[in-house]
PDB file of C-alpha atoms in Angstrom:
ATOM      1  CA  UNK A 234      -4.961-205.220  58.362  1.00 53.00           C
ATOM      2  CA  UNK A 235      -7.606-206.420  60.775  1.00 60.00           C
ATOM      3  CA  UNK A 236      -6.985-206.300  64.525  1.00 56.00           C
ATOM      4  CA  UNK A 237      -7.049-210.055  65.096  1.00 62.00           C
ATOM      5  CA  UNK A 238      -4.427-210.678  62.420  1.00 61.00           C
ATOM      6  CA  UNK A 239      -2.254-207.917  63.770  1.00 54.00           C
ATOM      7  CA  UNK A 240      -2.585-209.318  67.311  1.00 57.00           C
ATOM      8  CA  UNK A 241      -1.666-212.786  66.061  1.00 58.00           C
ATOM      9  CA  UNK A 242       1.439-211.454  64.319  1.00 59.00           C
ATOM     10  CA  UNK A 243       2.559-209.556  67.399  1.00 60.00           C
ATOM     11  CA  UNK A 244       2.067-212.531  69.728  1.00 60.00           C
ATOM     12  CA  UNK A 245       3.867-214.832  67.269  1.00 60.00           C
ATOM     13  CA  UNK A 246       6.802-212.400  67.106  1.00 58.00           C
ATOM     14  CA  UNK A 247       6.996-212.182  70.900  1.00 56.00           C
ATOM     15  CA  UNK A 248       6.790-215.958  71.276  1.00 57.00           C
ATOM     16  CA  UNK A 249       9.456-216.480  68.585  1.00 57.00           C
ATOM     17  CA  UNK A 250      11.723-213.975  70.319  1.00 53.00           C
ATOM     18  CA  UNK A 251      11.204-215.711  73.638  1.00 50.00           C
ATOM     19  CA  UNK A 252      12.048-219.080  72.151  1.00 50.00           C
ATOM     20  CA  UNK A 253      15.150-217.652  70.501  1.00 48.00           C
ATOM     21  CA  UNK A 254      16.791-216.473  73.641  1.00 44.00           C
ATOM     22  CA  UNK A 255      14.922-214.062  75.775  1.00 40.00           C
ATOM     23  CA  UNK A 256      15.253-214.301  79.514  1.00 36.00           C
ATOM     24  CA  UNK A 257      14.080-217.197  81.624  1.00 34.00           C
ATOM     25  CA  UNK A 258      13.601-218.025  85.421  1.00 34.00           C
ATOM     26  CA  UNK A 259      16.443-218.099  87.946  1.00 34.00           C
ATOM     27  CA  UNK A 260      17.368-218.211  91.586  1.00 38.00           C
ATOM     28  CA  UNK A 261      14.871-220.988  92.033  1.00 37.00           C
ATOM     29  CA  UNK A 262      16.000-222.697  88.817  1.00 39.00           C
ATOM     30  CA  UNK A 263      19.674-222.145  89.413  1.00 40.00           C
ATOM     31  CA  UNK A 264      19.564-223.226  93.021  1.00 39.00           C
ATOM     32  CA  UNK A 265      17.358-226.203  92.282  1.00 38.00           C
ATOM     33  CA  UNK A 266      19.950-227.580  89.892  1.00 43.00           C
ATOM     34  CA  UNK A 267      22.724-226.487  92.280  1.00 50.00           C
ATOM     35  CA  UNK A 268      24.805-224.576  89.759  1.00 70.00           C
ATOM     36  CA  UNK A 269      25.117-221.253  88.028  1.00 88.00           C
ATOM     37  CA  UNK A 270      23.569-220.625  84.667  1.00 92.00           C
ATOM     38  CA  UNK A 271      26.211-219.980  82.017  1.00 92.00           C
ATOM     39  CA  UNK A 272      26.491-219.155  78.340  1.00 90.00           C
ATOM     40  CA  UNK A 273      26.299-222.904  77.717  1.00 91.00           C
ATOM     41  CA  UNK A 274      22.656-222.665  78.818  1.00 88.00           C
ATOM     42  CA  UNK A 275      21.866-219.893  76.341  1.00 90.00           C
ATOM     43  CA  UNK A 276      19.292-219.492  74.905  1.00 88.00           C
ATOM     44  CA  UNK A 277      17.516-220.341  78.112  1.00 90.00           C
ATOM     45  CA  UNK A 278      14.186-220.876  76.392  1.00 85.00           C
ATOM     46  CA  UNK A 279      15.725-223.845  74.581  1.00 88.00           C
ATOM     47  CA  UNK A 280      18.053-225.341  77.159  1.00 89.00           C
ATOM     48  CA  UNK A 281      16.096-224.654  80.358  1.00 91.00           C
ATOM     49  CA  UNK A 282      12.498-224.132  79.204  1.00 89.00           C
ATOM     50  CA  UNK A 283      11.227-226.578  81.793  1.00 89.00           C
ATOM     51  CA  UNK A 284      12.701-224.390  84.580  1.00 90.00           C
ATOM     52  CA  UNK A 285      11.284-221.093  83.332  1.00 92.00           C
ATOM     53  CA  UNK A 286       8.117-219.758  84.954  1.00 91.00           C
ATOM     54  CA  UNK A 287       6.113-216.619  84.563  1.00 90.00           C
ATOM     55  CA  UNK A 288       5.583-214.304  87.554  1.00 89.00           C
ATOM     56  CA  UNK A 289       2.168-215.929  87.947  1.00 91.00           C
ATOM     57  CA  UNK A 290       3.737-219.398  88.136  1.00 92.00           C
ATOM     58  CA  UNK A 291       2.843-220.640  84.691  1.00 92.00           C
ATOM     59  CA  UNK A 292       5.378-222.800  82.850  1.00 92.00           C
ATOM     60  CA  UNK A 293       7.084-221.061  79.963  1.00 91.00           C
ATOM     61  CA  UNK A 294       6.352-224.088  77.795  1.00 91.00           C
ATOM     62  CA  UNK A 295       2.600-223.588  78.383  1.00 91.00           C
ATOM     63  CA  UNK A 296       2.561-220.144  76.756  1.00 90.00           C
ATOM     64  CA  UNK A 297       0.891-219.975  73.342  1.00 88.00           C
ATOM     65  CA  UNK A 298      -0.890-217.658  70.963  1.00 87.00           C
ATOM     66  CA  UNK A 299      -4.068-219.667  71.265  1.00 90.00           C
ATOM     67  CA  UNK A 300      -4.133-219.266  75.036  1.00 91.00           C
ATOM     68  CA  UNK A 301      -3.677-215.519  74.712  1.00 89.00           C
ATOM     69  CA  UNK A 302      -6.549-215.250  72.223  1.00 91.00           C
ATOM     70  CA  UNK A 303      -8.782-217.569  74.281  1.00 92.00           C
ATOM     71  CA  UNK A 304      -8.189-215.444  77.373  1.00 92.00           C
ATOM     72  CA  UNK A 305      -6.412-218.240  79.240  1.00 92.00           C
ATOM     73  CA  UNK A 306      -3.324-216.052  79.622  1.00 91.00           C
ATOM     74  CA  UNK A 307      -3.267-212.509  80.927  1.00 89.00           C
ATOM     75  CA  UNK A 308      -0.701-209.779  80.421  1.00 86.00           C
ATOM     76  CA  UNK A 309       0.749-210.703  83.825  1.00 87.00           C
ATOM     77  CA  UNK A 310       1.314-214.265  82.539  1.00 89.00           C
ATOM     78  CA  UNK A 311       3.462-212.863  79.714  1.00 89.00           C
ATOM     79  CA  UNK A 312       5.701-210.708  81.930  1.00 90.00           C
ATOM     80  CA  UNK A 313       9.210-211.648  82.844  1.00 92.00           C
ATOM     81  CA  UNK A 314       9.922-212.973  86.321  1.00 93.00           C
ATOM     82  CA  UNK A 315      12.753-211.695  88.530  1.00 94.00           C
ATOM     83  CA  UNK A 316      14.198-215.214  88.497  1.00 94.00           C
ATOM     84  CA  UNK A 317      14.393-215.055  84.716  1.00 93.00           C
ATOM     85  CA  UNK A 318      16.412-211.876  84.857  1.00 94.00           C
ATOM     86  CA  UNK A 319      18.714-213.447  87.446  1.00 94.00           C
ATOM     87  CA  UNK A 320      19.375-216.350  85.100  1.00 94.00           C
ATOM     88  CA  UNK A 321      20.131-213.911  82.296  1.00 94.00           C
ATOM     89  CA  UNK A 322      22.458-212.014  84.675  1.00 95.00           C
ATOM     90  CA  UNK A 323      24.352-215.235  85.407  1.00 95.00           C
ATOM     91  CA  UNK A 324      24.711-215.854  81.645  1.00 95.00           C
ATOM     92  CA  UNK A 325      26.041-212.305  81.236  1.00 95.00           C
ATOM     93  CA  UNK A 326      28.552-212.810  84.050  1.00 95.00           C
ATOM     94  CA  UNK A 327      29.741-216.059  82.529  1.00 94.00           C
ATOM     95  CA  UNK A 328      30.860-214.117  79.452  1.00 96.00           C
ATOM     96  CA  UNK A 329      32.336-211.265  81.530  1.00 95.00           C
ATOM     97  CA  UNK A 330      29.501-208.788  80.963  1.00 95.00           C
ATOM     98  CA  UNK A 331      29.286-207.705  84.598  1.00 96.00           C
ATOM     99  CA  UNK A 332      27.763-204.292  83.876  1.00 96.00           C
ATOM    100  CA  UNK A 333      24.968-205.899  81.862  1.00 96.00           C
ATOM    101  CA  UNK A 334      24.423-208.441  84.633  1.00 95.00           C
ATOM    102  CA  UNK A 335      24.051-205.566  87.100  1.00 94.00           C
ATOM    103  CA  UNK A 336      21.484-203.916  84.833  1.00 95.00           C
ATOM    104  CA  UNK A 337      19.485-207.158  84.688  1.00 96.00           C
ATOM    105  CA  UNK A 338      19.538-207.477  88.460  1.00 95.00           C
ATOM    106  CA  UNK A 339      18.343-203.882  88.890  1.00 94.00           C
ATOM    107  CA  UNK A 340      15.553-204.636  86.424  1.00 95.00           C
ATOM    108  CA  UNK A 341      14.623-207.704  88.480  1.00 95.00           C
ATOM    109  CA  UNK A 342      14.309-205.499  91.593  1.00 95.00           C
ATOM    110  CA  UNK A 343      12.003-203.103  89.767  1.00 96.00           C
ATOM    111  CA  UNK A 344       9.538-205.745  88.630  1.00 94.00           C
ATOM    112  CA  UNK A 345       7.681-205.291  91.920  1.00 93.00           C
ATOM    113  CA  UNK A 346       7.136-201.583  91.220  1.00 96.00           C
ATOM    114  CA  UNK A 347       3.919-200.862  89.285  1.00 94.00           C
ATOM    115  CA  UNK A 348       4.477-199.564  85.761  1.00 93.00           C
ATOM    116  CA  UNK A 349       2.760-196.239  86.373  1.00 97.00           C
ATOM    117  CA  UNK A 350       4.927-195.629  89.450  1.00 98.00           C
ATOM    118  CA  UNK A 351       8.066-196.522  87.482  1.00 97.00           C
ATOM    119  CA  UNK A 352       7.170-193.850  84.924  1.00 98.00           C
ATOM    120  CA  UNK A 353       6.639-191.304  87.687  1.00 98.00           C
ATOM    121  CA  UNK A 354      10.000-192.170  89.178  1.00 98.00           C
ATOM    122  CA  UNK A 355      11.670-191.976  85.752  1.00 97.00           C
ATOM    123  CA  UNK A 356      10.242-188.473  85.261  1.00 98.00           C
ATOM    124  CA  UNK A 357      11.235-187.462  88.773  1.00 98.00           C
ATOM    125  CA  UNK A 358      14.831-188.447  88.028  1.00 98.00           C
ATOM    126  CA  UNK A 359      15.105-186.084  85.095  1.00 97.00           C
ATOM    127  CA  UNK A 360      17.195-182.996  85.873  1.00 97.00           C
ATOM    128  CA  UNK A 361      15.367-180.083  87.534  1.00 97.00           C
ATOM    129  CA  UNK A 362      12.217-182.190  88.200  1.00 98.00           C
ATOM    130  CA  UNK A 363      12.701-183.026  91.884  1.00 98.00           C
ATOM    131  CA  UNK A 364      14.109-181.615  95.057  1.00 98.00           C
ATOM    132  CA  UNK A 365      16.760-183.559  96.927  1.00 98.00           C
ATOM    133  CA  UNK A 366      14.191-184.532  99.550  1.00 98.00           C
ATOM    134  CA  UNK A 367      11.765-185.810  96.870  1.00 98.00           C
ATOM    135  CA  UNK A 368      14.524-188.017  95.443  1.00 98.00           C
ATOM    136  CA  UNK A 369      15.447-189.270  98.898  1.00 98.00           C
ATOM    137  CA  UNK A 370      11.768-190.063  99.537  1.00 98.00           C
ATOM    138  CA  UNK A 371      11.661-192.051  96.286  1.00 98.00           C
ATOM    139  CA  UNK A 372      14.772-193.947  97.370  1.00 98.00           C
ATOM    140  CA  UNK A 373      13.138-194.718 100.714  1.00 98.00           C
ATOM    141  CA  UNK A 374      10.028-195.959  98.936  1.00 98.00           C
ATOM    142  CA  UNK A 375      12.039-198.187  96.572  1.00 98.00           C
ATOM    143  CA  UNK A 376      14.005-199.614  99.469  1.00 97.00           C
ATOM    144  CA  UNK A 377      11.249-199.940 102.085  1.00 97.00           C
ATOM    145  CA  UNK A 378       8.141-200.693 100.072  1.00 97.00           C
ATOM    146  CA  UNK A 379       9.584-202.700  97.182  1.00 96.00           C
ATOM    147  CA  UNK A 380      12.897-204.040  98.532  1.00 96.00           C
ATOM    148  CA  UNK A 381      14.699-202.493  95.538  1.00 96.00           C
ATOM    149  CA  UNK A 382      17.919-201.730  97.416  1.00 96.00           C
ATOM    150  CA  UNK A 383      20.214-201.242  94.418  1.00 93.00           C
ATOM    151  CA  UNK A 384      17.734-198.986  92.656  1.00 95.00           C
ATOM    152  CA  UNK A 385      17.263-197.009  95.881  1.00 97.00           C
ATOM    153  CA  UNK A 386      21.009-196.578  96.135  1.00 96.00           C
ATOM    154  CA  UNK A 387      21.159-195.238  92.596  1.00 95.00           C
ATOM    155  CA  UNK A 388      18.413-192.696  93.337  1.00 97.00           C
ATOM    156  CA  UNK A 389      20.266-191.570  96.476  1.00 98.00           C
ATOM    157  CA  UNK A 390      23.416-191.199  94.394  1.00 97.00           C
ATOM    158  CA  UNK A 391      21.476-189.199  91.796  1.00 97.00           C
ATOM    159  CA  UNK A 392      20.236-186.855  94.538  1.00 98.00           C
ATOM    160  CA  UNK A 393      23.820-186.193  95.645  1.00 98.00           C
ATOM    161  CA  UNK A 394      25.130-185.716  92.112  1.00 98.00           C
ATOM    162  CA  UNK A 395      22.222-183.435  91.151  1.00 98.00           C
ATOM    163  CA  UNK A 396      22.877-181.353  94.249  1.00 98.00           C
ATOM    164  CA  UNK A 397      26.579-181.000  93.419  1.00 98.00           C
ATOM    165  CA  UNK A 398      25.853-180.130  89.786  1.00 98.00           C
ATOM    166  CA  UNK A 399      22.913-177.810  90.435  1.00 97.00           C
ATOM    167  CA  UNK A 400      20.382-180.064  88.736  1.00 97.00           C
ATOM    168  CA  UNK A 401      17.730-180.143  91.473  1.00 98.00           C
ATOM    169  CA  UNK A 402      14.319-178.521  91.115  1.00 96.00           C
ATOM    170  CA  UNK A 403      14.451-174.805  91.760  1.00 90.00           C
ATOM    171  CA  UNK A 404      11.657-173.030  93.594  1.00 79.00           C
TER     172      UNK A 404
END
């Protein structure tokens, strides 16, 4: 299969998935309409497409395969926005999926963290990979540099649990 055809199929699958209910844009959208997003708004890409924006500010409805191929859209244009994840979290809460809503909100916090740094943090959180101080430093970075307070709290909790269970890096 040639590369262009494969690329077209991948982009079409992603676009179809997005139109069939993947996340959309939120605090701004929810607050602009003055109400919470609920399951009645799902899938967001159908019911609220005009309120969904990419992190770069492009309208969801302006995304297309042709624009990707022509270079009019970048990878950043195709990423999910924190507001989208917030809207999805509100939908989850409306159907009593609070834990899932929390996961979506933590994901929204982590959007600001570069992908390569996220992978480093993920590896650092594996048992025996980090000292307690290294984990606390990561928590401080998440909190101070990226404003990811919930994620920072989880890393601090991991540092405490790893210490109690003997899962910290040994010298």
